Short mmCIF file of C-alpha atoms and ligand atoms in Angstrom, two decimals:
data_model
loop_
_atom_site.label_atom_id
_atom_site.label_comp_id
_atom_site.label_asym_id
_atom_site.label_seq_id
_atom_site.Cartn_x
_atom_site.Cartn_y
_atom_site.Cartn_z
CA MET I 1 -37.86 -11.92 -36.96
CA SER I 2 -38.12 -8.50 -35.48
CA LEU I 3 -39.62 -5.12 -36.15
CA ARG I 4 -36.98 -2.54 -37.06
CA THR I 5 -36.93 1.20 -36.42
CA ILE I 6 -37.64 3.31 -39.49
CA HIS I 7 -35.14 6.14 -39.88
CA LYS I 8 -36.65 9.52 -40.67
CA PHE I 9 -35.52 12.52 -42.69
CA PRO I 10 -33.03 14.22 -42.13
CA ASP I 11 -31.14 11.08 -40.95
CA PRO I 12 -27.90 10.89 -43.04
CA VAL I 13 -28.29 7.14 -43.71
CA LEU I 14 -31.15 8.06 -46.07
CA ARG I 15 -28.69 10.07 -48.19
CA LYS I 16 -26.00 7.39 -48.59
CA LYS I 17 -25.57 5.39 -51.78
CA ALA I 18 -26.34 1.79 -50.79
CA GLU I 19 -23.78 -1.00 -51.26
CA LYS I 20 -24.38 -3.79 -53.75
CA ILE I 21 -25.25 -7.13 -52.12
CA THR I 22 -22.91 -10.03 -52.90
CA ALA I 23 -23.68 -12.56 -50.13
CA PHE I 24 -26.95 -14.45 -50.57
CA ASP I 25 -27.03 -16.05 -47.14
CA ALA I 26 -29.19 -16.50 -44.04
CA ARG I 27 -28.29 -13.00 -42.85
CA LEU I 28 -29.80 -11.53 -46.04
CA GLU I 29 -32.94 -13.64 -45.61
CA ASP I 30 -33.30 -12.43 -42.01
CA LEU I 31 -32.90 -8.81 -43.09
CA ALA I 32 -35.54 -9.21 -45.83
CA THR I 33 -37.92 -10.90 -43.37
CA ASP I 34 -37.49 -8.06 -40.87
CA MET I 35 -38.13 -5.53 -43.62
CA ILE I 36 -41.35 -7.25 -44.76
CA GLU I 37 -42.60 -7.38 -41.18
CA THR I 38 -41.68 -3.73 -40.60
CA MET I 39 -43.35 -2.67 -43.88
CA TYR I 40 -46.70 -4.33 -43.06
CA ASP I 41 -46.58 -3.07 -39.48
CA ALA I 42 -46.02 0.57 -40.55
CA PRO I 43 -48.16 0.04 -42.70
CA GLY I 44 -46.56 0.72 -46.08
CA VAL I 45 -46.45 -0.69 -49.62
CA GLY I 46 -42.67 -0.66 -49.92
CA LEU I 47 -39.50 -0.37 -47.85
CA ALA I 48 -35.83 0.06 -48.75
CA ALA I 49 -33.01 -1.21 -46.51
CA PRO I 50 -31.50 2.27 -45.88
CA GLN I 51 -34.81 3.18 -44.21
CA ILE I 52 -33.99 0.75 -41.40
CA GLY I 53 -30.39 1.92 -41.29
CA GLU I 54 -28.88 -0.80 -43.51
CA SER I 55 -27.13 0.82 -46.44
CA VAL I 56 -27.46 -2.10 -48.88
CA GLN I 57 -29.32 -2.53 -52.18
CA LEU I 58 -32.39 -4.38 -50.97
CA ILE I 59 -36.06 -3.42 -51.26
CA VAL I 60 -39.31 -5.14 -50.36
CA VAL I 61 -42.71 -4.28 -51.80
CA ASN I 62 -46.30 -5.43 -51.49
CA ALA I 63 -47.17 -6.56 -55.02
CA ALA I 64 -50.83 -7.34 -54.23
CA GLN I 65 -53.42 -5.73 -56.51
CA ASP I 66 -55.68 -4.59 -53.68
CA GLU I 67 -54.30 -2.84 -50.61
CA ASP I 68 -55.80 -5.27 -48.09
CA SER I 69 -53.90 -8.30 -49.41
CA GLU I 70 -50.27 -9.19 -48.86
CA GLU I 71 -48.03 -10.45 -51.64
CA SER I 72 -44.45 -9.72 -50.66
CA MET I 73 -41.68 -9.34 -53.19
CA ILE I 74 -37.98 -9.05 -52.43
CA LEU I 75 -35.69 -7.33 -54.93
CA VAL I 76 -31.91 -7.41 -54.46
CA ASN I 77 -29.66 -5.01 -56.41
CA PRO I 78 -32.61 -3.67 -58.45
CA GLU I 79 -31.89 -1.48 -61.43
CA ILE I 80 -34.24 0.24 -63.87
CA VAL I 81 -33.17 -0.87 -67.35
CA GLU I 82 -36.04 0.55 -69.40
CA LYS I 83 -38.62 3.25 -68.88
CA GLU I 84 -41.37 4.82 -70.92
CA GLY I 85 -44.14 7.40 -70.61
CA THR I 86 -44.93 9.62 -67.64
CA GLN I 87 -47.47 9.65 -64.84
CA VAL I 88 -48.13 11.88 -61.87
CA ASP I 89 -49.29 10.26 -58.65
CA GLU I 90 -49.49 11.18 -54.97
CA GLU I 91 -46.58 9.85 -52.90
CA GLY I 92 -45.65 9.64 -49.27
CA CYS I 93 -42.78 7.93 -47.48
CA LEU I 94 -42.41 6.19 -44.12
CA SER I 95 -39.17 8.18 -43.67
CA VAL I 96 -40.73 11.55 -44.55
CA LEU I 97 -43.31 12.45 -41.91
CA ASP I 98 -46.42 14.55 -42.47
CA LEU I 99 -46.08 15.05 -46.20
CA THR I 100 -47.61 13.66 -49.37
CA ALA I 101 -47.13 15.29 -52.74
CA ALA I 102 -47.65 14.69 -56.45
CA VAL I 103 -44.52 13.33 -58.14
CA LYS I 104 -43.83 12.83 -61.84
CA ARG I 105 -42.49 9.33 -62.69
CA SER I 106 -42.17 6.99 -65.64
CA GLN I 107 -45.44 5.22 -66.46
CA LYS I 108 -43.88 1.86 -67.29
CA ILE I 109 -40.50 0.44 -66.25
CA THR I 110 -38.46 -2.72 -66.59
CA VAL I 111 -36.37 -3.62 -63.57
CA SER I 112 -33.56 -6.15 -63.48
CA TYR I 113 -32.74 -7.55 -60.05
CA GLN I 114 -31.69 -10.64 -58.17
CA ASP I 115 -34.05 -12.70 -56.04
CA ILE I 116 -33.23 -13.79 -52.48
CA LYS I 117 -31.26 -16.77 -53.86
CA GLY I 118 -29.16 -14.54 -56.13
CA GLU I 119 -30.89 -15.59 -59.38
CA LYS I 120 -31.16 -12.86 -62.00
CA GLN I 121 -34.75 -11.76 -62.70
CA GLU I 122 -36.51 -9.16 -64.79
CA LEU I 123 -39.89 -7.52 -64.25
CA THR I 124 -41.95 -5.05 -66.29
CA VAL I 125 -44.58 -3.08 -64.38
CA GLU I 126 -46.72 -0.01 -64.92
CA ASP I 127 -48.96 2.50 -63.18
CA ARG I 128 -49.04 2.48 -59.35
CA PHE I 129 -46.69 -0.50 -58.96
CA ALA I 130 -44.14 1.26 -61.22
CA VAL I 131 -44.38 4.32 -58.93
CA VAL I 132 -43.68 2.20 -55.84
CA LEU I 133 -40.63 0.55 -57.42
CA GLN I 134 -39.19 3.86 -58.67
CA HIS I 135 -39.68 5.37 -55.20
CA GLU I 136 -37.96 2.45 -53.44
CA ILE I 137 -35.08 2.22 -55.94
CA ASP I 138 -34.52 5.96 -55.43
CA HIS I 139 -33.88 5.22 -51.74
CA LEU I 140 -30.89 3.04 -52.74
CA HIS I 141 -29.34 6.09 -54.39
CA GLY I 142 -29.95 8.38 -51.42
CA VAL I 143 -32.86 10.06 -53.18
CA LEU I 144 -36.16 10.89 -51.45
CA PHE I 145 -39.46 11.81 -53.12
CA ILE I 146 -39.08 15.37 -51.80
CA ASP I 147 -36.09 15.72 -54.15
CA HIS I 148 -38.55 15.52 -57.06
CA LEU I 149 -40.57 18.50 -55.77
CA SER I 150 -40.01 22.16 -56.55
CA THR I 151 -37.26 23.97 -54.62
CA LEU I 152 -39.90 26.01 -52.82
CA LYS I 153 -41.96 23.01 -51.68
CA ARG I 154 -38.82 21.24 -50.51
CA ALA I 155 -37.61 24.31 -48.59
CA LEU I 156 -40.99 24.64 -46.88
CA TYR I 157 -40.87 21.02 -45.82
CA LYS I 158 -37.31 21.30 -44.46
CA LYS I 159 -38.38 24.33 -42.44
CA LYS I 160 -41.32 22.38 -41.01
CA VAL I 161 -39.05 19.46 -39.99
CA LYS I 162 -36.58 21.83 -38.35
CA LYS I 163 -39.45 23.27 -36.32
CA MET I 164 -40.64 19.75 -35.33
CA LEU I 165 -37.12 18.81 -34.21
CA VAL I 166 -36.79 21.98 -32.12
CA THR I 167 -40.16 21.33 -30.48
CA GLN I 168 -39.12 17.76 -29.59
CA ALA I 169 -35.79 18.86 -28.09
NI1 NI O 1 -39.87 6.02 -49.12
#
């Protein structure tokens, strides 16, 4: 088990479409374990494999009802198969520094996925947990929450990051 480095915007790995996972082996279990450890250390409520530089369809989330508890869930090759309603909630991302913003998402979703053993599963969730899953599944398609913002807000953020990078150099 080891803590992994979280890649930050504008790292290109965050923009790649992640590969489907076909091997349900010890290597996958190790990767998921590292991701869970890295997520709680950050701390965050969800993490997608591309965020640690692995472009594969794997996400981990904290499914606990209250923020102080830990109830890890691993979803392999997750896909949203049903969605209904809308909600607007504040989002941030471990890969997008210094920004939170209101994002419009589906209120309730059904996700089909495989567990760590490769067994097919289905899950219906709503409200905040549905937001977290939509956010993490977006990562597997190279989409970040800033892509859901207005062009102006996104441009302002990109400008800010450019400035930060120049200052660091
Ligand atoms: Ni994120």
